[in-house]
N, CA and C atoms as an extended XYZ file, in Angstrom:
498
Properties=species:S:1:pos:R:3:atomname:S:1:resname:S:1:resid:I:1 pbc="F F F"
N       173.248      262.767      -24.489 N   MET     1
C       171.838      262.571      -24.722 CA  MET     1
C       171.400      263.226      -26.038 C   MET     1
N       171.891      264.431      -26.287 N   THR     2
C       171.532      265.143      -27.500 CA  THR     2
C       172.029      264.396      -28.734 C   THR     2
N       173.228      263.808      -28.637 N   LYS     3
C       173.773      263.048      -29.764 CA  LYS     3
C       172.903      261.840      -30.076 C   LYS     3
N       172.396      261.175      -29.050 N   LYS     4
C       171.543      260.005      -29.260 CA  LYS     4
C       170.236      260.399      -29.932 C   LYS     4
N       169.657      261.493      -29.498 N   ILE     5
C       168.399      261.958      -30.101 CA  ILE     5
C       168.639      262.370      -31.546 C   ILE     5
N       169.720      263.107      -31.780 N   LEU     6
C       170.055      263.531      -33.134 CA  LEU     6
C       170.309      262.322      -34.034 C   LEU     6
N       171.031      261.340      -33.516 N   PHE     7
C       171.307      260.126      -34.279 CA  PHE     7
C       170.006      259.376      -34.595 C   PHE     7
N       169.117      259.236      -33.607 N   ALA     8
C       167.839      258.549      -33.812 CA  ALA     8
C       166.981      259.303      -34.815 C   ALA     8
N       166.965      260.625      -34.730 N   LEU     9
C       166.192      261.439      -35.663 CA  LEU     9
C       166.739      261.285      -37.082 C   LEU     9
N       168.063      261.284      -37.205 N   MET    10
C       168.682      261.122      -38.518 CA  MET    10
C       168.348      259.750      -39.115 C   MET    10
N       168.405      258.704      -38.318 N   LEU    11
C       168.039      257.369      -38.796 CA  LEU    11
C       166.587      257.323      -39.239 C   LEU    11
N       165.716      257.964      -38.466 N   PHE    12
C       164.292      257.983      -38.792 CA  PHE    12
C       164.043      258.684      -40.126 C   PHE    12
N       164.677      259.835      -40.322 N   VAL    13
C       164.498      260.603      -41.553 CA  VAL    13
C       165.061      259.842      -42.745 C   VAL    13
N       166.262      259.310      -42.608 N   LEU    14
C       166.898      258.619      -43.727 CA  LEU    14
C       166.215      257.306      -44.078 C   LEU    14
N       165.616      256.656      -43.107 N   SER    15
C       164.956      255.389      -43.412 CA  SER    15
C       163.704      255.596      -44.250 C   SER    15
N       163.156      256.786      -44.240 N   GLY    16
C       161.977      257.076      -45.051 CA  GLY    16
C       162.321      257.361      -46.498 C   GLY    16
N       163.582      257.657      -46.750 N   CYS    17
C       164.007      257.942      -48.112 CA  CYS    17
C       164.369      256.631      -48.787 C   CYS    17
N       164.032      256.535      -50.012 N   GLY    18
C       164.417      255.319      -50.720 CA  GLY    18
C       163.762      255.275      -52.076 C   GLY    18
N       164.433      254.658      -52.965 N   TYR    19
C       163.929      254.515      -54.315 CA  TYR    19
C       163.817      253.037      -54.599 C   TYR    19
N       162.734      252.655      -55.174 N   HIS    20
C       162.618      251.267      -55.604 CA  HIS    20
C       161.833      251.228      -56.902 C   HIS    20
N       162.072      250.202      -57.671 N   VAL    21
C       161.376      250.014      -58.925 CA  VAL    21
C       160.112      249.233      -58.637 C   VAL    21
N       159.012      249.719      -59.179 N   ALA    22
C       157.759      248.999      -58.987 CA  ALA    22
C       157.828      247.672      -59.716 C   ALA    22
N       157.116      246.716      -59.242 N   GLY    23
C       157.103      245.403      -59.875 CA  GLY    23
C       157.421      244.338      -58.864 C   GLY    23
N       157.434      243.135      -59.344 N   LYS    24
C       157.689      241.983      -58.480 CA  LYS    24
C       159.087      241.480      -58.762 C   LYS    24
N       160.040      242.082      -58.130 N   ALA    25
C       161.435      241.747      -58.403 CA  ALA    25
C       161.701      240.271      -58.176 C   ALA    25
N       162.359      239.667      -59.147 N   GLY    26
C       162.802      238.302      -58.984 CA  GLY    26
C       161.813      237.234      -59.391 C   GLY    26
N       160.626      237.605      -59.842 N   GLN    27
C       159.634      236.601      -60.229 CA  GLN    27
C       159.311      236.724      -61.712 C   GLN    27
N       159.261      235.591      -62.361 N   MET    28
C       158.819      235.574      -63.747 CA  MET    28
C       157.320      235.812      -63.767 C   MET    28
N       156.787      236.346      -64.868 N   PRO    29
C       155.339      236.535      -64.951 CA  PRO    29
C       154.618      235.214      -64.718 C   PRO    29
N       153.553      235.245      -63.949 N   GLY    30
C       152.782      234.029      -63.690 CA  GLY    30
C       153.525      232.999      -62.864 C   GLY    30
N       154.598      233.413      -62.182 N   ASN    31
C       155.419      232.491      -61.378 CA  ASN    31
C       155.892      231.283      -62.183 C   ASN    31
N       156.328      231.530      -63.381 N   ILE    32
C       156.795      230.475      -64.287 CA  ILE    32
C       158.046      229.814      -63.720 C   ILE    32
N       158.026      228.491      -63.685 N   GLU    33
C       159.193      227.732      -63.227 CA  GLU    33
C       159.873      226.992      -64.369 C   GLU    33
N       159.085      226.577      -65.368 N   THR    34
C       159.656      225.942      -66.559 CA  THR    34
C       159.149      226.685      -67.784 C   THR    34
N       159.969      226.704      -68.818 N   LEU    35
C       159.655      227.472      -70.015 CA  LEU    35
C       160.230      226.750      -71.223 C   LEU    35
N       159.448      226.667      -72.283 N   SER    36
C       160.004      226.157      -73.537 CA  SER    36
C       160.236      227.350      -74.462 C   SER    36
N       161.341      227.283      -75.189 N   ILE    37
C       161.714      228.367      -76.103 CA  ILE    37
C       162.032      227.748      -77.457 C   ILE    37
N       161.030      227.635      -78.326 N   PRO    38
C       161.310      227.098      -79.662 CA  PRO    38
C       162.068      228.128      -80.504 C   PRO    38
N       162.631      227.669      -81.600 N   ILE    39
C       163.343      228.564      -82.521 CA  ILE    39
C       162.417      229.710      -82.904 C   ILE    39
N       162.927      230.937      -82.804 N   PHE    40
C       162.136      232.112      -83.159 CA  PHE    40
C       161.826      232.087      -84.657 C   PHE    40
N       160.733      232.714      -85.022 N   THR    41
C       160.358      232.861      -86.424 CA  THR    41
C       161.178      233.992      -87.027 C   THR    41
N       161.752      233.748      -88.191 N   ASN    42
C       162.560      234.759      -88.869 CA  ASN    42
C       161.762      235.324      -90.036 C   ASN    42
N       161.274      236.550      -89.888 N   SER    43
C       160.515      237.206      -90.954 CA  SER    43
C       161.403      238.109      -91.800 C   SER    43
N       162.721      237.971      -91.653 N   THR    44
C       163.658      238.786      -92.421 CA  THR    44
C       164.268      237.938      -93.531 C   THR    44
N       165.059      238.570      -94.354 N   LEU    45
C       165.774      237.845      -95.406 CA  LEU    45
C       167.168      237.407      -94.960 C   LEU    45
N       167.545      237.747      -93.723 N   GLU    46
C       168.871      237.399      -93.200 CA  GLU    46
C       168.865      235.953      -92.714 C   GLU    46
N       169.679      235.086      -93.314 N   PRO    47
C       169.669      233.675      -92.908 CA  PRO    47
C       170.294      233.455      -91.533 C   PRO    47
N       169.760      232.494      -90.813 N   ASN    48
C       170.287      232.000      -89.535 CA  ASN    48
C       170.218      232.975      -88.366 C   ASN    48
N       169.648      234.151      -88.549 N   VAL    49
C       169.560      235.110      -87.448 CA  VAL    49
C       168.702      234.541      -86.315 C   VAL    49
N       167.709      233.736      -86.665 N   GLU    50
C       166.820      233.155      -85.647 CA  GLU    50
C       167.569      232.192      -84.727 C   GLU    50
N       168.540      231.473      -85.265 N   SER    51
C       169.318      230.531      -84.448 CA  SER    51
C       170.171      231.260      -83.422 C   SER    51
N       170.821      232.321      -83.847 N   VAL    52
C       171.687      233.092      -82.947 CA  VAL    52
C       170.868      233.724      -81.830 C   VAL    52
N       169.748      234.344      -82.186 N   ILE    53
C       168.926      235.039      -81.190 CA  ILE    53
C       168.268      234.046      -80.242 C   ILE    53
N       167.709      232.966      -80.772 N   THR    54
C       167.070      231.964      -79.906 CA  THR    54
C       168.076      231.382      -78.925 C   THR    54
N       169.263      231.070      -79.396 N   SER    55
C       170.305      230.512      -78.535 CA  SER    55
C       170.641      231.468      -77.391 C   SER    55
N       170.717      232.758      -77.685 N   ALA    56
C       171.014      233.747      -76.642 CA  ALA    56
C       169.905      233.787      -75.596 C   ALA    56
N       168.652      233.682      -76.029 N   PHE    57
C       167.530      233.691      -75.085 CA  PHE    57
C       167.537      232.433      -74.218 C   PHE    57
N       167.814      231.286      -74.814 N   VAL    58
C       167.882      230.047      -74.033 CA  VAL    58
C       168.993      230.165      -72.987 C   VAL    58
N       170.169      230.621      -73.403 N   ASN    59
C       171.301      230.751      -72.481 CA  ASN    59
C       171.014      231.732      -71.351 C   ASN    59
N       170.262      232.777      -71.628 N   GLU    60
C       169.938      233.761      -70.593 CA  GLU    60
C       168.866      233.244      -69.641 C   GLU    60
N       167.818      232.650      -70.179 N   PHE    61
C       166.697      232.239      -69.338 CA  PHE    61
C       166.998      230.999      -68.508 C   PHE    61
N       167.957      230.195      -68.925 N   VAL    62
C       168.288      228.980      -68.179 CA  VAL    62
C       168.844      229.322      -66.794 C   VAL    62
N       169.264      230.551      -66.579 N   THR    63
C       169.769      230.962      -65.268 CA  THR    63
C       168.641      231.297      -64.293 C   THR    63
N       167.409      231.418      -64.796 N   THR    64
C       166.276      231.815      -63.955 CA  THR    64
C       165.203      230.740      -63.854 C   THR    64
N       164.932      230.068      -64.952 N   VAL    65
C       163.907      229.019      -64.992 CA  VAL    65
C       164.506      227.783      -65.650 C   VAL    65
N       163.801      226.666      -65.515 N   ARG    66
C       164.225      225.465      -66.243 CA  ARG    66
C       163.709      225.594      -67.668 C   ARG    66
N       164.620      225.585      -68.621 N   VAL    67
C       164.241      225.636      -70.030 CA  VAL    67
C       164.170      224.201      -70.517 C   VAL    67
N       162.969      223.804      -70.967 N   VAL    68
C       162.721      222.424      -71.380 CA  VAL    68
C       162.055      222.420      -72.748 C   VAL    68
N       162.049      221.248      -73.385 N   ASP    69
C       161.423      221.136      -74.704 CA  ASP    69
C       159.913      221.323      -74.641 C   ASP    69
N       159.289      220.727      -73.652 N   GLU    70
C       157.835      220.817      -73.498 CA  GLU    70
C       157.519      221.427      -72.141 C   GLU    70
N       156.760      222.500      -72.137 N   SER    71
C       156.382      223.165      -70.898 CA  SER    71
C       155.003      223.776      -71.075 C   SER    71
N       154.341      224.030      -69.968 N   THR    72
C       153.048      224.711      -70.029 CA  THR    72
C       153.221      226.105      -70.609 C   THR    72
N       154.325      226.765      -70.255 N   PHE    73
C       154.575      228.125      -70.733 CA  PHE    73
C       155.598      228.116      -71.856 C   PHE    73
N       155.332      228.943      -72.870 N   MET    74
C       156.209      229.005      -74.029 CA  MET    74
C       156.554      230.455      -74.339 C   MET    74
N       157.851      230.695      -74.587 N   LEU    75
C       158.305      231.998      -75.070 CA  LEU    75
C       158.422      231.905      -76.580 C   LEU    75
N       157.595      232.667      -77.269 N   GLU    76
C       157.638      232.713      -78.732 CA  GLU    76
C       158.220      234.047      -79.167 C   GLU    76
N       159.041      234.001      -80.192 N   GLY    77
C       159.622      235.223      -80.723 CA  GLY    77
C       159.528      235.272      -82.226 C   GLY    77
N       159.313      236.465      -82.742 N   THR    78
C       159.327      236.696      -84.182 CA  THR    78
C       160.295      237.833      -84.465 C   THR    78
N       161.289      237.558      -85.284 N   ILE    79
C       162.246      238.586      -85.677 CA  ILE    79
C       161.617      239.328      -86.845 C   ILE    79
N       161.296      240.598      -86.616 N   LYS    80
C       160.556      241.379      -87.603 CA  LYS    80
C       161.459      242.091      -88.599 C   LYS    80
N       162.626      242.543      -88.134 N   SER    81
C       163.520      243.246      -89.060 CA  SER    81
C       164.973      243.082      -88.646 C   SER    81
N       165.824      243.166      -89.639 N   TYR    82
C       167.275      243.082      -89.472 CA  TYR    82
C       167.843      244.094      -90.450 C   TYR    82
N       168.515      245.113      -89.941 N   GLY    83
C       169.000      246.146      -90.843 CA  GLY    83
C       170.382      246.646      -90.498 C   GLY    83
N       171.105      247.049      -91.527 N   LEU    84
C       172.425      247.653      -91.377 CA  LEU    84
C       172.355      249.082      -91.892 C   LEU    84
N       172.830      250.014      -91.071 N   THR    85
C       172.836      251.422      -91.438 CA  THR    85
C       174.249      251.961      -91.259 C   THR    85
N       174.810      252.607      -92.297 N   PRO    86
C       176.129      253.209      -92.116 CA  PRO    86
C       176.036      254.363      -91.108 C   PRO    86
N       176.994      254.419      -90.160 N   VAL    87
C       176.930      255.467      -89.136 CA  VAL    87
C       178.161      256.369      -89.089 C   VAL    87
N       179.264      255.942      -89.672 N   SER    88
C       180.425      256.837      -89.715 CA  SER    88
C       181.191      256.608      -91.015 C   SER    88
N       181.811      257.704      -91.459 N   PHE    89
C       182.508      257.686      -92.743 CA  PHE    89
C       183.887      258.314      -92.591 C   PHE    89
N       184.796      257.908      -93.472 N   SER    90
C       186.124      258.523      -93.502 CA  SER    90
C       186.021      259.871      -94.211 C   SER    90
N       187.120      260.602      -94.229 N   SER    91
C       187.126      261.908      -94.907 CA  SER    91
C       186.883      261.769      -96.404 C   SER    91
N       187.132      260.578      -96.957 N   SER    92
C       186.881      260.344      -98.383 CA  SER    92
C       185.532      259.664      -98.614 C   SER    92
N       184.641      259.765      -97.638 N   ASP    93
C       183.269      259.250      -97.731 CA  ASP    93
C       183.175      257.726      -97.841 C   ASP    93
N       184.120      257.025      -97.260 N   VAL    94
C       184.075      255.568      -97.228 CA  VAL    94
C       183.488      255.151      -95.881 C   VAL    94
N       182.529      254.242      -95.934 N   ASN    95
C       181.874      253.783      -94.709 CA  ASN    95
C       182.892      253.117      -93.785 C   ASN    95
N       182.873      253.523      -92.499 N   GLN    96
C       183.794      252.941      -91.524 CA  GLN    96
C       183.088      252.133      -90.450 C   GLN    96
N       181.790      252.356      -90.294 N   GLU    97
C       181.073      251.693      -89.212 CA  GLU    97
C       179.602      251.513      -89.587 C   GLU    97
N       179.075      250.356      -89.226 N   TYR    98
C       177.656      250.063      -89.415 CA  TYR    98
C       176.954      249.969      -88.067 C   TYR    98
N       175.672      250.233      -88.080 N   ARG    99
C       174.812      249.970      -86.922 CA  ARG    99
C       173.849      248.855      -87.324 C   ARG    99
N       173.925      247.762      -86.592 N   LEU   100
C       173.004      246.644      -86.781 CA  LEU   100
C       171.786      246.900      -85.901 C   LEU   100
N       170.611      246.844      -86.489 N   THR   101
C       169.365      247.028      -85.741 CA  THR   101
C       168.480      245.816      -85.970 C   THR   101
N       168.017      245.230      -84.879 N   VAL   102
C       167.119      244.074      -84.947 CA  VAL   102
C       165.875      244.411      -84.141 C   VAL   102
N       164.720      244.127      -84.725 N   SER   103
C       163.469      244.298      -83.973 CA  SER   103
C       162.732      242.964      -83.953 C   SER   103
N       162.042      242.740      -82.841 N   MET   104
C       161.309      241.478      -82.695 CA  MET   104
C       160.101      241.679      -81.802 C   MET   104
N       159.197      240.742      -81.889 N   SER   105
C       158.072      240.695      -80.951 CA  SER   105
C       158.198      239.398      -80.163 C   SER   105
N       157.867      239.494      -78.881 N   LEU   106
C       157.998      238.351      -77.981 CA  LEU   106
C       156.736      238.206      -77.155 C   LEU   106
N       156.426      236.969      -76.815 N   ARG   107
C       155.317      236.736      -75.895 CA  ARG   107
C       155.544      235.426      -75.162 C   ARG   107
N       155.074      235.411      -73.915 N   ILE   108
C       155.022      234.170      -73.143 CA  ILE   108
C       153.555      233.874      -72.936 C   ILE   108
N       153.167      232.656      -73.277 N   TYR   109
C       151.768      232.292      -73.087 CA  TYR   109
C       151.652      230.901      -72.489 C   TYR   109
N       150.508      230.685      -71.863 N   ASP   110
C       150.168      229.395      -71.264 CA  ASP   110
C       149.595      228.533      -72.379 C   ASP   110
N       150.256      227.453      -72.714 N   ARG   111
C       149.819      226.604      -73.825 CA  ARG   111
C       148.510      225.893      -73.529 C   ARG   111
N       148.181      225.704      -72.258 N   GLN   112
C       146.934      225.011      -71.911 CA  GLN   112
C       145.725      225.929      -72.040 C   GLN   112
N       145.882      227.177      -71.627 N   THR   113
C       144.741      228.104      -71.654 CA  THR   113
C       144.800      229.083      -72.813 C   THR   113
N       145.977      229.253      -73.408 N   GLY   114
C       146.151      230.235      -74.472 CA  GLY   114
C       146.344      231.651      -73.949 C   GLY   114
N       146.317      231.826      -72.642 N   LYS   115
C       146.439      233.149      -72.036 CA  LYS   115
C       147.876      233.665      -72.161 C   LYS   115
N       148.002      234.893      -72.638 N   VAL   116
C       149.308      235.546      -72.738 CA  VAL   116
C       149.640      236.146      -71.376 C   VAL   116
N       150.776      235.753      -70.806 N   VAL   117
C       151.165      236.262      -69.485 CA  VAL   117
C       152.189      237.393      -69.580 C   VAL   117
N       152.822      237.538      -70.739 N   TRP   118
C       153.757      238.644      -70.964 CA  TRP   118
C       153.904      238.838      -72.461 C   TRP   118
N       153.993      240.108      -72.873 N   ARG   119
C       154.137      240.398      -74.306 CA  ARG   119
C       154.872      241.718      -74.485 C   ARG   119
N       155.714      241.757      -75.510 N   ASP   120
C       156.326      243.001      -75.961 CA  ASP   120
C       156.472      242.885      -77.470 C   ASP   120
N       155.673      243.656      -78.188 N   ASN   121
C       155.677      243.581      -79.648 CA  ASN   121
C       156.711      244.492      -80.295 C   ASN   121
N       157.447      245.220      -79.482 N   ASP   122
C       158.380      246.193      -80.048 CA  ASP   122
C       159.731      246.158      -79.329 C   ASP   122
N       160.392      245.025      -79.368 N   VAL   123
C       161.736      244.895      -78.797 CA  VAL   123
C       162.726      245.271      -79.897 C   VAL   123
N       163.495      246.324      -79.664 N   VAL   124
C       164.463      246.801      -80.656 CA  VAL   124
C       165.799      247.005      -79.956 C   VAL   124
N       166.864      246.550      -80.598 N   ASP   125
C       168.196      246.772      -80.045 CA  ASP   125
C       169.165      247.038      -81.191 C   ASP   125
N       170.270      247.686      -80.856 N   THR   126
C       171.280      248.025      -81.862 CA  THR   126
C       172.667      247.657      -81.357 C   THR   126
N       173.554      247.478      -82.298 N   GLU   127
C       174.968      247.227      -81.980 CA  GLU   127
C       175.797      247.740      -83.158 C   GLU   127
N       176.822      248.518      -82.868 N   ASP   128
C       177.695      249.057      -83.905 CA  ASP   128
C       178.923      248.169      -84.087 C   ASP   128
N       179.424      248.142      -85.316 N   PHE   129
C       180.664      247.407      -85.589 CA  PHE   129
C       181.415      248.090      -86.718 C   PHE   129
N       182.741      247.924      -86.711 N   SER   130
C       183.583      248.595      -87.700 CA  SER   130
C       183.684      247.777      -88.983 C   SER   130
N       183.988      248.490      -90.048 N   VAL   131
C       184.095      247.903      -91.382 CA  VAL   131
C       185.569      247.818      -91.761 C   VAL   131
N       185.952      246.723      -92.388 N   ASN   132
C       187.284      246.611      -92.973 CA  ASN   132
C       187.086      246.586      -94.483 C   ASN   132
N       187.315      247.720      -95.128 N   THR   133
C       187.050      247.825      -96.567 CA  THR   133
C       187.960      246.932      -97.396 C   THR   133
N       189.086      246.524      -96.830 N   ALA   134
C       190.019      245.663      -97.560 CA  ALA   134
C       189.698      244.182      -97.402 C   ALA   134
N       188.809      243.842      -96.464 N   ASP   135
C       188.530      242.433      -96.188 CA  ASP   135
C       187.045      242.247      -95.863 C   ASP   135
N       186.289      241.867      -96.870 N   VAL   136
C       184.842      241.693      -96.710 CA  VAL   136
C       184.528      240.580      -95.717 C   VAL   136
N       185.323      239.515      -95.720 N   ALA   137
C       185.093      238.396      -94.799 CA  ALA   137
C       185.242      238.853      -93.346 C   ALA   137
N       186.227      239.699      -93.084 N   GLN   138
C       186.407      240.202      -91.722 CA  GLN   138
C       185.229      241.097      -91.312 C   GLN   138
N       184.735      241.885      -92.233 N   THR   139
C       183.564      242.720      -91.934 CA  THR   139
C       182.363      241.839      -91.624 C   THR   139
N       182.193      240.772      -92.374 N   ARG   140
C       181.080      239.841      -92.114 CA  ARG   140
C       181.249      239.167      -90.741 C   ARG   140
N       182.477      238.807      -90.386 N   ASP   141
C       182.738      238.234      -89.058 CA  ASP   141
C       182.388      239.230      -87.956 C   ASP   141
N       182.704      240.500      -88.185 N   ARG   142
C       182.367      241.537      -87.201 CA  ARG   142
C       180.853      241.717      -87.092 C   ARG   142
N       180.166      241.593      -88.212 N   GLU   143
C       178.703      241.666      -88.189 CA  GLU   143
C       178.125      240.501      -87.380 C   GLU   143
N       178.674      239.309      -87.582 N   THR   144
C       178.225      238.134      -86.824 CA  THR   144
C       178.474      238.326      -85.333 C   THR   144
N       179.651      238.851      -84.978 N   ALA   145
C       179.962      239.116      -83.565 CA  ALA   145
C       179.013      240.167      -82.993 C   ALA   145
N       178.685      241.176      -83.788 N   ALA   146
C       177.747      242.212      -83.337 CA  ALA   146
C       176.365      241.611      -83.100 C   ALA   146
N       175.931      240.710      -83.981 N   LEU   147
C       174.639      240.046      -83.799 CA  LEU   147
C       174.642      239.207      -82.525 C   LEU   147
N       175.732      238.505      -82.274 N   GLN   148
C       175.814      237.686      -81.057 CA  GLN   148
C       175.760      238.550      -79.802 C   GLN   148
N       176.476      239.667      -79.806 N   LYS   149
C       176.462      240.568      -78.644 CA  LYS   149
C       175.080      241.196      -78.477 C   LYS   149
N       174.503      241.667      -79.574 N   LEU   150
C       173.161      242.248      -79.528 CA  LEU   150
C       172.162      241.240      -78.971 C   LEU   150
N       172.234      240.005      -79.427 N   SER   151
C       171.305      238.959      -78.985 CA  SER   151
C       171.437      238.697      -77.495 C   SER   151
N       172.668      238.597      -77.028 N   LYS   152
C       172.918      238.350      -75.604 CA  LYS   152
C       172.410      239.518      -74.757 C   LYS   152
N       172.723      240.740      -75.177 N   ASP   153
C       172.287      241.929      -74.436 CA  ASP   153
C       170.765      242.053      -74.424 C   ASP   153
N       170.141      241.798      -75.565 N   THR   154
C       168.683      241.897      -75.655 CA  THR   154
C       168.017      240.864      -74.761 C   THR   154
N       168.506      239.637      -74.788 N   ALA   155
C       167.934      238.580      -73.944 CA  ALA   155
C       168.038      238.952      -72.469 C   ALA   155
N       169.183      239.497      -72.068 N   ARG   156
C       169.372      239.897      -70.669 CA  ARG   156
C       168.405      241.017      -70.291 C   ARG   156
N       168.278      242.026      -71.150 N   LEU   157
C       167.380      243.147      -70.859 CA  LEU   157
C       165.921      242.711      -70.812 C   LEU   157
N       165.523      241.840      -71.726 N   VAL   158
C       164.144      241.341      -71.737 CA  VAL   158
C       163.862      240.568      -70.456 C   VAL   158
N       164.783      239.702      -70.066 N   LYS   159
C       164.575      238.929      -68.834 CA  LYS   159
C       164.497      239.850      -67.621 C   LYS   159
N       165.356      240.857      -67.560 N   GLU   160
C       165.318      241.797      -66.437 CA  GLU   160
C       163.980      242.527      -66.375 C   GLU   160
N       163.466      242.942      -67.529 N   ARG   161
C       162.158      243.618      -67.545 CA  ARG   161
C       161.064      242.683      -67.076 C   ARG   161
N       161.128      241.425      -67.486 N   MET   162
C       160.131      240.450      -67.029 CA  MET   162
C       160.192      240.277      -65.518 C   MET   162
N       161.408      240.149      -64.993 N   LEU   163
C       161.575      239.931      -63.558 CA  LEU   163
C       161.118      241.136      -62.738 C   LEU   163
N       161.192      242.320      -63.324 N   GLU   164
C       160.756      243.527      -62.628 CA  GLU   164
C       159.278      243.822      -62.855 C   GLU   164
N       158.627      243.014      -63.668 N   GLY   165
C       157.196      243.187      -63.886 CA  GLY   165
C       156.833      244.251      -64.900 C   GLY   165
N       157.748      244.586      -65.810 N   PHE   166
C       157.459      245.590      -66.833 CA  PHE   166
C       157.072      244.928      -68.134 C   PHE   166
């Protein structure tokens, strides 16, 4: 009898403990079911960065909503900056690694009413990549791969924040 009471008391106490993230898990803002994602605006001097980033967002969001050419709701993005910063050097002061940093502003709005249902004007992400001082083309390929990874990771994180209501 004592074991049953102790077990019931333990279940009661433990069931009251729990952590959860506030927000509406699993729902897009405004219960969006379809979304159009036009090519992001590129305000940087880096060519084609908008294509890579937009493609990553389309690929990520297609798993949650129907991404279509024309929809009531539109995800607009503006790439505000694209920068490379040296982060590590050899003993002879030769750069060995760069950090790619991209910042953008994003918003989802209702095209019929103009109402913004979600916005983040300060989305920033980074990705590091190594430098091959003997082969500039290989370093450029690594930069492109870093941009692709950064874009994919950023799209996933943005979608997760939207789904959690942040």
